Coordinates of C-alpha atoms and ligand atoms in Angstrom, one line a residue:
W188 CA -104.3 67.3 92.3
S189 CA -106.3 69.6 90.0
S190 CA -109.0 67.0 89.5
H191 CA -112.6 68.0 90.4
D192 CA -113.4 64.6 91.8
F193 CA -112.6 64.8 95.5
P194 CA -115.4 64.2 98.0
W195 CA -115.0 67.8 99.1
T196 CA -114.9 69.4 95.6
K197 CA -118.5 70.7 95.6
E198 CA -118.3 72.1 99.1
L199 CA -115.0 73.9 98.2
E200 CA -116.6 75.6 95.2
V201 CA -119.6 76.7 97.1
N202 CA -117.7 78.1 100.1
N203 CA -115.1 79.8 97.9
K204 CA -117.9 81.8 96.4
K205 CA -120.3 82.1 99.3
V206 CA -117.9 82.8 102.2
F207 CA -114.8 84.2 100.5
G208 CA -116.5 85.9 97.6
N209 CA -114.1 84.5 95.0
H210 CA -115.4 83.5 91.5
S211 CA -112.6 81.0 90.9
F212 CA -109.4 79.6 92.2
R213 CA -106.0 81.2 91.5
P214 CA -103.1 79.1 90.1
N215 CA -102.3 76.2 92.5
Q216 CA -104.9 77.1 95.1
R217 CA -107.2 74.1 94.2
E218 CA -104.2 71.8 94.0
V219 CA -102.7 72.8 97.3
I220 CA -106.1 72.4 99.0
N221 CA -106.7 69.0 97.5
A222 CA -103.3 67.8 98.6
T223 CA -103.5 69.0 102.2
M224 CA -107.1 67.8 102.5
S225 CA -105.9 64.4 101.3
G226 CA -103.7 64.3 104.5
S227 CA -100.3 64.9 102.9
D228 CA -97.6 67.3 104.1
V229 CA -97.4 70.1 101.7
F230 CA -94.8 72.8 100.9
V231 CA -96.1 75.8 99.0
L232 CA -94.0 78.5 97.3
M233 CA -96.3 81.1 96.0
P234 CA -95.5 84.7 95.3
T235 CA -96.7 87.5 97.5
G236 CA -100.4 88.2 96.7
G237 CA -100.8 84.8 95.1
G238 CA -103.5 83.9 97.7
K239 CA -101.8 81.6 100.2
S240 CA -104.3 82.3 103.0
L241 CA -107.2 80.7 101.1
T242 CA -105.3 77.4 100.9
Y243 CA -105.7 76.8 104.6
Q244 CA -108.7 79.0 105.5
L245 CA -111.0 77.2 103.1
P246 CA -110.0 73.7 104.3
A247 CA -110.3 75.0 107.9
L248 CA -113.8 75.9 107.3
I249 CA -114.8 72.6 105.8
C250 CA -112.8 70.2 107.9
H251 CA -113.9 68.9 111.3
G252 CA -111.7 70.3 114.1
I253 CA -109.3 73.2 114.4
T254 CA -106.5 74.4 112.2
L255 CA -103.5 75.6 114.0
V256 CA -101.7 78.5 112.2
I257 CA -98.2 79.6 113.2
S258 CA -97.5 83.1 112.0
P259 CA -94.6 85.3 112.9
L260 CA -96.2 88.7 113.4
V261 CA -99.0 89.7 115.7
S262 CA -100.1 92.5 113.4
L263 CA -100.3 90.0 110.5
I264 CA -102.4 87.7 112.7
Q265 CA -104.7 90.4 113.8
D266 CA -105.3 91.4 110.2
Q267 CA -106.2 87.8 109.3
I268 CA -108.5 87.4 112.2
M269 CA -110.3 90.6 111.4
H270 CA -111.0 89.3 107.9
L271 CA -112.1 85.9 109.1
L272 CA -114.5 87.3 111.7
Q273 CA -115.9 89.6 109.0
A274 CA -116.6 86.4 106.9
N275 CA -118.2 84.8 110.0
I276 CA -115.4 82.3 110.5
P277 CA -114.7 81.8 114.2
A278 CA -111.0 82.3 114.8
A279 CA -108.7 83.4 117.7
Y280 CA -105.1 83.9 118.5
L281 CA -102.7 83.5 121.3
S282 CA -99.6 85.6 121.8
A283 CA -97.2 86.2 124.7
N284 CA -98.2 89.9 125.0
M285 CA -101.9 89.2 125.5
E286 CA -103.6 89.6 128.9
W287 CA -103.3 86.4 130.9
T288 CA -107.1 86.2 131.5
E289 CA -107.7 86.6 127.8
Q290 CA -105.4 83.7 127.1
Q291 CA -107.1 81.6 129.7
E292 CA -110.4 82.2 128.1
I293 CA -109.2 81.0 124.7
L294 CA -107.6 78.0 126.2
R295 CA -110.8 77.1 128.1
E296 CA -112.7 77.3 124.8
L297 CA -110.2 74.9 123.3
N298 CA -110.9 72.4 126.1
S299 CA -114.6 72.6 125.6
D300 CA -116.5 69.8 123.9
Y301 CA -118.0 72.1 121.3
C302 CA -115.0 74.4 120.7
K303 CA -116.3 77.1 118.3
Y304 CA -113.0 78.0 116.7
K305 CA -112.1 76.8 113.2
L306 CA -108.7 78.5 113.3
L307 CA -106.3 79.2 116.1
Y308 CA -103.3 81.5 115.3
V309 CA -100.2 81.5 117.4
T310 CA -96.8 83.0 117.3
P311 CA -93.9 80.5 117.0
E312 CA -92.5 81.4 120.5
K313 CA -95.9 80.4 122.0
V314 CA -95.4 76.9 120.6
V315 CA -91.7 76.7 121.5
K316 CA -92.0 78.2 125.0
S317 CA -95.4 77.4 126.3
D318 CA -95.9 73.9 127.7
N319 CA -99.4 74.9 128.5
L320 CA -100.3 75.4 124.8
L321 CA -98.7 72.1 123.8
R322 CA -100.7 70.3 126.5
H323 CA -103.9 71.9 125.0
L324 CA -102.9 70.9 121.5
E325 CA -102.2 67.3 122.7
N326 CA -105.7 67.3 124.2
L327 CA -107.2 68.6 121.0
H328 CA -105.3 65.9 119.1
F329 CA -106.4 63.2 121.5
R330 CA -110.0 64.3 120.8
E331 CA -109.3 64.2 117.1
L332 CA -109.9 67.9 116.8
L333 CA -106.5 69.0 115.5
A334 CA -107.2 69.1 111.8
R335 CA -104.1 70.6 110.3
I336 CA -101.0 72.6 111.2
V337 CA -100.1 75.6 109.0
I338 CA -96.6 77.2 109.1
D339 CA -96.9 80.6 107.5
E340 CA -93.7 82.4 106.3
A341 CA -92.0 79.0 106.6
H342 CA -88.7 80.3 105.2
C343 CA -88.1 81.8 108.7
V344 CA -87.2 78.3 109.8
S345 CA -84.0 78.3 107.7
Q346 CA -80.7 79.8 108.7
W347 CA -79.9 80.1 104.9
G348 CA -82.9 82.2 104.3
H349 CA -83.0 86.0 104.6
D350 CA -85.3 86.1 107.6
F351 CA -84.2 83.5 110.0
R352 CA -86.1 83.4 113.3
P353 CA -84.7 81.2 116.1
D354 CA -88.1 80.3 117.4
Y355 CA -89.1 78.8 114.1
Q356 CA -86.4 76.2 114.4
G357 CA -88.2 74.7 117.4
L358 CA -91.3 74.0 115.4
G359 CA -90.1 70.5 114.5
I360 CA -91.6 69.5 117.8
L361 CA -95.1 69.7 116.2
K362 CA -94.4 66.9 113.8
Q363 CA -92.8 64.8 116.5
K364 CA -95.8 65.2 118.8
F365 CA -98.4 64.9 116.0
P366 CA -96.9 62.8 113.3
N367 CA -100.2 62.1 111.6
T368 CA -101.5 65.6 111.5
P369 CA -101.0 67.1 108.0
V370 CA -98.6 70.1 107.9
L371 CA -98.9 72.9 105.3
A372 CA -95.8 75.1 105.0
L373 CA -96.2 78.3 103.1
T374 CA -93.7 80.9 101.9
A375 CA -93.3 83.5 99.2
T376 CA -89.6 83.1 99.1
A377 CA -87.3 80.1 99.2
T378 CA -84.4 78.9 97.3
A379 CA -83.9 75.2 96.8
S380 CA -81.5 75.0 99.8
V381 CA -83.9 76.9 102.0
K382 CA -86.7 74.6 101.0
E383 CA -84.7 71.5 101.9
D384 CA -83.7 73.1 105.2
V385 CA -87.3 73.9 106.0
V386 CA -88.6 70.4 105.1
Q387 CA -85.9 68.9 107.3
A388 CA -86.3 71.2 110.3
L389 CA -90.1 70.7 110.3
G390 CA -89.7 66.9 109.8
L391 CA -92.2 66.9 106.9
V392 CA -92.7 63.4 105.4
N393 CA -93.1 62.6 101.7
C394 CA -93.9 66.2 101.3
I395 CA -95.7 67.4 98.1
V396 CA -94.2 70.6 96.8
F397 CA -96.0 73.3 94.8
R398 CA -94.1 76.1 93.3
Q399 CA -95.0 78.6 90.7
S400 CA -93.1 81.2 88.8
F401 CA -91.8 84.0 90.9
N402 CA -91.7 86.3 87.9
R403 CA -93.8 89.5 88.4
P404 CA -94.3 90.8 84.9
N405 CA -95.9 94.1 86.0
L406 CA -92.8 95.1 88.0
W407 CA -90.1 97.1 86.1
Y408 CA -86.7 96.7 87.6
S409 CA -83.7 99.0 87.4
V410 CA -80.4 99.6 89.1
V411 CA -79.2 103.2 89.1
P412 CA -75.8 104.5 90.1
K413 CA -76.1 106.2 93.5
T414 CA -74.3 109.5 93.5
K415 CA -74.1 112.4 96.0
K416 CA -77.3 113.7 94.3
C417 CA -79.2 110.6 95.1
L418 CA -82.0 112.4 97.1
E419 CA -82.5 114.8 94.2
D420 CA -82.6 111.9 91.8
I421 CA -85.2 110.1 93.9
D422 CA -87.3 113.3 94.1
K423 CA -87.1 113.7 90.3
F424 CA -87.9 110.1 89.7
I425 CA -91.0 110.2 91.8
R426 CA -92.1 113.6 90.4
E427 CA -91.7 112.4 86.8
N428 CA -93.1 108.9 87.2
H429 CA -95.2 108.5 90.3
F430 CA -96.2 111.9 91.6
D431 CA -98.8 111.6 94.4
E432 CA -98.8 107.8 94.1
C433 CA -98.0 105.4 96.8
G434 CA -94.5 104.0 97.4
I435 CA -91.9 102.6 99.8
I436 CA -88.3 103.7 100.1
Y437 CA -86.1 101.1 101.8
C438 CA -83.1 102.6 103.7
L439 CA -80.3 100.8 105.5
S440 CA -80.2 102.7 108.8
R441 CA -82.7 104.4 111.0
M442 CA -80.9 107.7 110.4
D443 CA -81.1 107.3 106.7
C444 CA -84.9 106.8 106.9
E445 CA -85.3 110.0 108.8
K446 CA -83.0 111.9 106.5
V447 CA -84.6 110.7 103.3
A448 CA -88.1 111.4 104.7
S449 CA -87.4 114.9 105.8
N450 CA -85.6 115.7 102.5
L451 CA -88.6 114.5 100.5
Q452 CA -91.0 116.3 102.7
E453 CA -89.1 119.5 101.9
C454 CA -89.6 118.7 98.2
G455 CA -93.3 118.6 98.8
H456 CA -94.0 114.8 99.0
K457 CA -96.4 113.4 101.6
C458 CA -93.9 111.3 103.4
A459 CA -93.1 109.7 106.8
F460 CA -90.4 107.4 108.2
Y461 CA -90.8 104.0 109.9
H462 CA -88.1 102.0 111.8
G463 CA -87.5 99.8 114.8
S464 CA -86.6 102.6 117.3
M465 CA -90.0 104.1 117.1
D466 CA -92.5 103.0 119.7
P467 CA -95.2 100.5 118.5
A468 CA -98.0 103.1 118.7
Q469 CA -96.1 105.5 116.5
R470 CA -95.3 102.8 114.0
A471 CA -98.9 101.7 113.8
F472 CA -100.0 105.3 113.3
V473 CA -97.6 105.8 110.4
Q474 CA -98.7 102.5 108.8
Q475 CA -102.3 103.4 109.2
Q476 CA -101.8 106.9 107.7
W477 CA -100.1 105.2 104.7
S478 CA -102.9 102.6 104.4
K479 CA -105.5 105.3 104.3
D480 CA -103.5 107.3 101.7
E481 CA -103.0 110.2 104.1
I482 CA -99.3 109.9 103.3
N483 CA -97.9 108.5 100.0
I484 CA -94.4 107.5 100.8
I485 CA -92.9 105.6 103.7
C486 CA -89.1 105.7 104.2
A487 CA -88.4 102.5 106.1
T488 CA -85.9 99.9 107.2
V489 CA -86.9 96.3 106.4
A490 CA -88.8 96.4 109.7
F491 CA -91.6 97.6 107.5
G492 CA -93.3 95.3 105.1
M493 CA -94.1 91.8 106.1
G494 CA -97.9 91.5 105.8
I495 CA -98.4 94.7 104.0
N496 CA -101.5 94.2 101.9
K497 CA -101.8 97.5 100.1
P498 CA -102.6 96.7 96.5
D499 CA -101.7 100.0 94.8
V500 CA -98.0 100.4 95.8
R501 CA -96.7 102.0 92.6
F502 CA -93.0 102.0 93.5
V503 CA -90.4 100.4 95.7
I504 CA -87.1 102.3 95.9
H505 CA -84.0 101.0 97.5
H506 CA -82.0 103.9 98.7
S507 CA -79.3 101.4 99.8
L508 CA -78.2 97.9 98.9
P509 CA -80.6 95.2 100.0
K510 CA -79.2 92.4 102.1
S511 CA -79.9 89.6 99.8
I512 CA -81.6 88.7 96.5
E513 CA -84.4 87.0 98.3
G514 CA -85.0 90.0 100.5
Y515 CA -84.8 92.3 97.5
H516 CA -87.3 90.2 95.6
Q517 CA -89.7 90.2 98.5
E518 CA -89.4 93.9 99.2
C519 CA -90.0 94.7 95.5
G520 CA -92.9 92.2 95.6
R521 CA -94.8 94.7 97.8
A522 CA -95.3 96.8 94.7
G523 CA -98.1 96.3 92.2
R524 CA -100.1 93.6 94.0
D525 CA -103.1 94.8 91.9
G526 CA -101.2 93.8 88.8
Q527 CA -100.7 97.3 87.5
R528 CA -97.3 98.5 86.2
S529 CA -95.0 99.5 89.1
S530 CA -91.4 100.5 89.4
C531 CA -88.6 99.0 91.4
V532 CA -85.5 101.2 91.4
L533 CA -82.3 100.3 93.3
Y534 CA -79.7 103.0 93.9
Y535 CA -76.4 101.3 94.1
N536 CA -72.8 102.3 94.9
Y537 CA -70.0 100.1 96.0
S538 CA -69.3 102.1 99.2
D539 CA -72.8 101.1 100.5
Y540 CA -71.5 97.5 100.4
I541 CA -68.6 98.5 102.6
R542 CA -70.9 100.3 105.0
F543 CA -73.3 97.3 105.1
K544 CA -70.4 94.8 105.6
L545 CA -69.3 96.8 108.7
M546 CA -72.8 96.9 110.1
L547 CA -73.2 93.2 109.5
S548 CA -70.0 92.4 111.4
Q549 CA -71.2 94.6 114.3
G550 CA -74.7 93.1 114.2
A551 CA -76.2 96.5 113.6
I552 CA -78.5 95.7 110.8
E553 CA -82.2 96.1 111.5
Q554 CA -84.2 93.0 110.8
S555 CA -87.8 92.5 109.9
P556 CA -89.8 92.6 113.2
M557 CA -89.6 89.7 115.6
V558 CA -92.6 88.8 117.7
S559 CA -90.6 87.4 120.5
G560 CA -88.4 90.3 121.1
H561 CA -85.4 88.0 120.7
N562 CA -82.2 89.3 119.5
R563 CA -80.0 87.1 117.4
S564 CA -77.5 86.3 120.1
N565 CA -79.2 83.0 120.9
M566 CA -78.5 81.7 117.4
I567 CA -77.0 78.3 117.0
N568 CA -73.8 79.4 115.3
P569 CA -73.3 83.2 114.9
G570 CA -70.1 82.6 112.9
S571 CA -71.9 80.7 110.2
I572 CA -74.8 83.2 110.2
L573 CA -72.3 86.0 109.5
E574 CA -70.8 84.0 106.7
T575 CA -74.3 83.4 105.1
N576 CA -75.2 87.0 105.5
T577 CA -72.0 88.1 103.8
E578 CA -72.5 85.6 101.0
N579 CA -76.0 86.8 100.5
L580 CA -74.8 90.4 100.4
M581 CA -72.1 89.5 97.8
R582 CA -74.7 88.0 95.5
M583 CA -76.6 91.3 95.7
V584 CA -73.4 93.2 94.8
S585 CA -72.9 90.9 91.9
Y586 CA -76.5 91.6 90.8
C587 CA -76.0 95.3 90.9
E588 CA -72.6 95.3 89.2
N589 CA -74.1 93.2 86.3
N590 CA -75.0 95.7 83.6
V591 CA -75.8 93.2 80.9
D592 CA -78.1 90.4 81.9
C593 CA -81.8 90.5 82.3
R594 CA -82.7 91.5 85.9
R595 CA -85.6 89.0 86.0
L596 CA -83.3 86.3 84.9
L597 CA -80.8 87.2 87.6
Q598 CA -83.4 87.1 90.3
L599 CA -85.2 84.0 89.1
V600 CA -82.0 82.0 88.6
H601 CA -81.5 82.5 92.3
F602 CA -84.8 80.8 93.0
G603 CA -83.8 77.9 90.8
E604 CA -86.2 79.0 88.1
K605 CA -85.6 78.9 84.4
F606 CA -86.5 82.1 82.6
N607 CA -86.2 83.1 79.0
S608 CA -85.0 86.7 79.1
S609 CA -86.8 87.4 75.8
T610 CA -90.0 87.3 77.7
C611 CA -88.8 90.2 79.9
H612 CA -90.0 92.4 76.9
K613 CA -87.6 95.2 77.9
T614 CA -89.1 95.8 81.3
C615 CA -85.7 95.9 83.1
D616 CA -82.9 98.5 82.6
N617 CA -80.5 95.9 81.2
C618 CA -82.9 94.5 78.6
L619 CA -84.0 98.0 77.7
K620 CA -80.6 99.5 77.0
I621 CA -78.6 96.5 75.8
T622 CA -79.0 95.7 72.2
N623 CA -75.9 93.4 72.2
F624 CA -73.1 92.5 74.5
I625 CA -69.6 91.2 74.1
E626 CA -67.8 88.7 76.2
K627 CA -64.3 89.8 77.2
D628 CA -61.5 87.8 78.8
V629 CA -60.3 90.0 81.7
T630 CA -58.0 87.6 83.3
E631 CA -54.9 89.6 82.6
I632 CA -56.4 92.8 84.0
A633 CA -57.5 90.8 87.0
K634 CA -54.0 89.6 87.6
Q635 CA -52.6 93.1 87.3
L636 CA -55.1 94.4 89.9
V637 CA -54.2 91.6 92.3
E638 CA -50.6 92.3 91.7
L639 CA -51.1 96.0 92.4
V640 CA -52.9 95.3 95.7
K641 CA -49.8 93.3 96.7
L642 CA -47.3 95.9 95.4
T643 CA -48.9 98.6 97.5
G644 CA -48.7 96.4 100.6
Q645 CA -52.4 95.4 101.0
R646 CA -53.1 98.6 102.9
F647 CA -55.3 100.6 100.5
S648 CA -58.9 101.0 99.6
S649 CA -60.4 99.8 96.3
S650 CA -60.9 103.3 95.1
H651 CA -57.2 104.1 95.7
I652 CA -56.1 101.0 93.9
L653 CA -58.3 102.0 90.9
E654 CA -56.8 105.5 90.9
V655 CA -53.3 104.1 90.7
Y656 CA -54.3 101.6 88.1
R657 CA -55.9 104.2 85.9
G658 CA -52.8 106.5 86.3
S659 CA -54.0 109.2 88.6
F660 CA -51.5 111.7 90.1
S661 CA -53.8 112.7 93.0
Q662 CA -52.3 113.9 96.3
M663 CA -52.9 110.6 97.9
V664 CA -51.2 108.7 95.1
K665 CA -48.2 111.0 95.2
K666 CA -48.1 111.0 99.0
N667 CA -47.6 107.3 98.9
R668 CA -45.3 107.5 95.9
H669 CA -47.6 105.2 94.1
E670 CA -47.0 107.0 90.8
K671 CA -43.6 105.1 90.9
V672 CA -45.2 101.7 91.2
S673 CA -44.7 99.6 88.0
L674 CA -48.4 99.1 87.4
H675 CA -49.3 102.8 87.8
G676 CA -51.4 103.7 84.7
A677 CA -51.5 100.1 83.4
G678 CA -55.3 100.4 83.1
K679 CA -55.3 103.8 81.4
H680 CA -56.8 102.4 78.2
L681 CA -59.9 100.9 79.9
A682 CA -63.3 102.6 79.6
K683 CA -64.6 104.4 82.7
G684 CA -66.2 101.9 85.0
E685 CA -64.6 98.9 83.4
A686 CA -61.7 98.6 85.8
S687 CA -64.0 99.1 88.8
R688 CA -66.3 96.4 87.5
I689 CA -63.5 94.0 87.2
L690 CA -62.1 94.9 90.6
H691 CA -65.6 94.5 92.2
H692 CA -65.9 91.2 90.4
L693 CA -62.7 90.0 92.1
V694 CA -64.3 90.9 95.5
V695 CA -67.5 89.1 94.6
E696 CA -65.4 86.0 93.7
D697 CA -63.6 86.3 97.0
I698 CA -60.2 86.7 95.3
L699 CA -59.8 90.1 96.9
V700 CA -61.3 90.7 100.3
E701 CA -62.5 94.1 101.7
E702 CA -61.4 94.4 105.3
V703 CA -63.7 97.0 106.8
K704 CA -63.3 98.8 110.1
K705 CA -64.4 101.9 111.8
S706 CA -61.5 104.3 112.0
D707 CA -60.7 105.3 115.6
Y708 CA -60.5 109.0 115.0
Y709 CA -63.7 110.3 113.5
G710 CA -65.8 107.1 113.5
S711 CA -65.7 107.1 109.7
I712 CA -65.4 103.8 107.9
S713 CA -62.2 102.7 106.3
S714 CA -61.7 99.6 104.2
I715 CA -58.6 98.1 102.7
L716 CA -58.3 95.4 100.0
K717 CA -56.4 92.3 100.8
V718 CA -55.5 89.3 98.6
N719 CA -57.1 86.0 99.4
E720 CA -54.1 83.7 98.8
L721 CA -56.4 80.6 98.9
K722 CA -58.3 81.8 95.9
V723 CA -55.8 83.8 94.0
C724 CA -53.8 80.7 93.0
N725 CA -56.7 79.7 90.7
L726 CA -56.3 82.9 88.8
F727 CA -52.7 82.1 88.1
A728 CA -53.3 78.4 87.4
G729 CA -55.2 78.9 84.2
H730 CA -58.7 79.9 85.5
R731 CA -60.1 82.5 83.1
I732 CA -62.4 85.4 84.0
I733 CA -64.9 86.2 81.4
L734 CA -67.2 89.2 81.9
R735 CA -69.9 90.6 79.6
F736 CA -69.9 94.2 78.6
P737 CA -72.5 96.1 76.6
S738 CA -71.4 96.5 73.0
S739 CA -73.9 99.2 72.1
V740 CA -75.9 101.3 74.4
K741 CA -79.0 103.0 73.1
Ligands
LIG984 P1 -100.5 86.0 100.0 O1 -100.6 85.5 101.5 O2 -100.1 84.8 99.1 O3 -99.6 87.2 99.9 P2 -103.3 86.6 100.3 O4 -103.7 85.3 100.8 O5 -103.1 87.7 101.3 O6 -101.9 86.4 99.5 O7 -104.2 87.0 99.1 C1 -104.0 88.2 98.4 C2 -105.3 88.8 97.9 O8 -105.9 88.0 96.9 C3 -106.4 88.9 99.1 O9 -107.0 90.1 98.9 C4 -107.3 87.7 98.7 O10 -108.6 88.0 99.1 C5 -107.2 87.7 97.2 N1 -107.5 86.3 96.7 C6 -107.0 85.1 97.2 N2 -107.5 84.1 96.4 C7 -108.4 84.6 95.5 C8 -109.2 84.1 94.5 N3 -109.2 82.8 94.2 N4 -109.9 84.9 93.7 C9 -109.9 86.3 94.0 N5 -109.1 86.8 94.9 C10 -108.4 86.0 95.7

């Protein structure tokens, strides 16, 4: 596909320079364009900032007819249209929240013999819910004017992905109605299973897949223990490393966003918050201030981000646990789009996992924005979604608890990519601090911890179990007479943090389960550890648990 000998090669080169102002193609751009212009269905995995838009905008310019682009966010669409119009490429969009007369005008233009548009952007709900639009597309197709269908952010089709949107699932109808029109599916994030899911749901045929490394060498990753001083730590980190530079701080809840923002403001940072409860005008205002560098830092939920094109974001901080590795990778990906060194720091503690788990079960997690205003209650199977979300979250916990392996490797493995951690060149915390590690068989300790959970009646939290195991005589231990339990103090010899890492590993492995609930009294969260009998038998049937520990820390 990289060959220069396609009938359109010359025209591509010329227009890439003349219209888009690019001197060359970026990796895979030429290949993707050649594949889609040859009429194949194509699936493209390209990291954020890789240049996905050009792979359909350039063909749209050259080909006869109209390219239909399905994109999830109106703000994203408006941004694209603005750029296209600046380059004198006629484009329009249709969305449900547009004036009816405006919509009619665009539809009328589509019907006309000499339709001027080269690209028509629509939101997925428009395709799924508007028979009127489908009729117009059929009409275009009949007149051989439907050149190509582009599905942007295609991972939203999949329930296994981190950003599932119900309307995307209905997009399979396009391939049914227009089987011979080439489809180009684009995403910056998809695991092998998400990719399969997307290909299936969209009904792509003999699809050609392009994927390139998801490694971002200019991003420096670290996971830092989150303590009570977290806000002070964040202030210090920014002051020492990125003062007056641009960054995003991702928070779990709306309240957290406001708290973190006001705290940093008091410390003298130019900072604002952004979340789903603000009205759209307020949100747009904050985003604009940030784009124009009037403020440096945005404290936001994941509602902020998709389609952010700011090239000089120097840091992305996670104040709380991200919901999945995919989500984390994408959120970090908003840093350093200009290729300059940027930091990605994640503040982690295990109790955030418990808080997150409760919010998941209550459906209280803010998602990235939805165009259609749908909530997730109309999902196909809420039970399985909760299960997927919980599994994604567990993987994230496992990532954070890992204090040995290269962070890049851990992320890229998730995307099915092979990565040699020596090429990390000490740009993640683990590679930086670990000169060597030892592998330790912790099966016996694991068995003791499981036993202790049982001995204490499966009614206590993980931190209480750890206290008893490490031989504490705290009030709570004595009140429950747990200093009398046979395994009290059995883990006294273990280094600090070692027992908790093993216990958390048992939770990640689903051998122990955190049962989280809101306590009736003060609304505070309580969680108790239970034993998963289905899994625990493996532990006693000869299955060994080997964990890596740093053997020397610089
Ligand atoms: P993505 O959608 O993959 O995140 P975009 O399509 O928004 O990326 O492109 C990111 C930036 O790279 C844009 O500013 C775009 O103009 C620029 N770009 C894309 N292709 C090229 C190229 N071949 N040469 C130079 N700049 C490019």
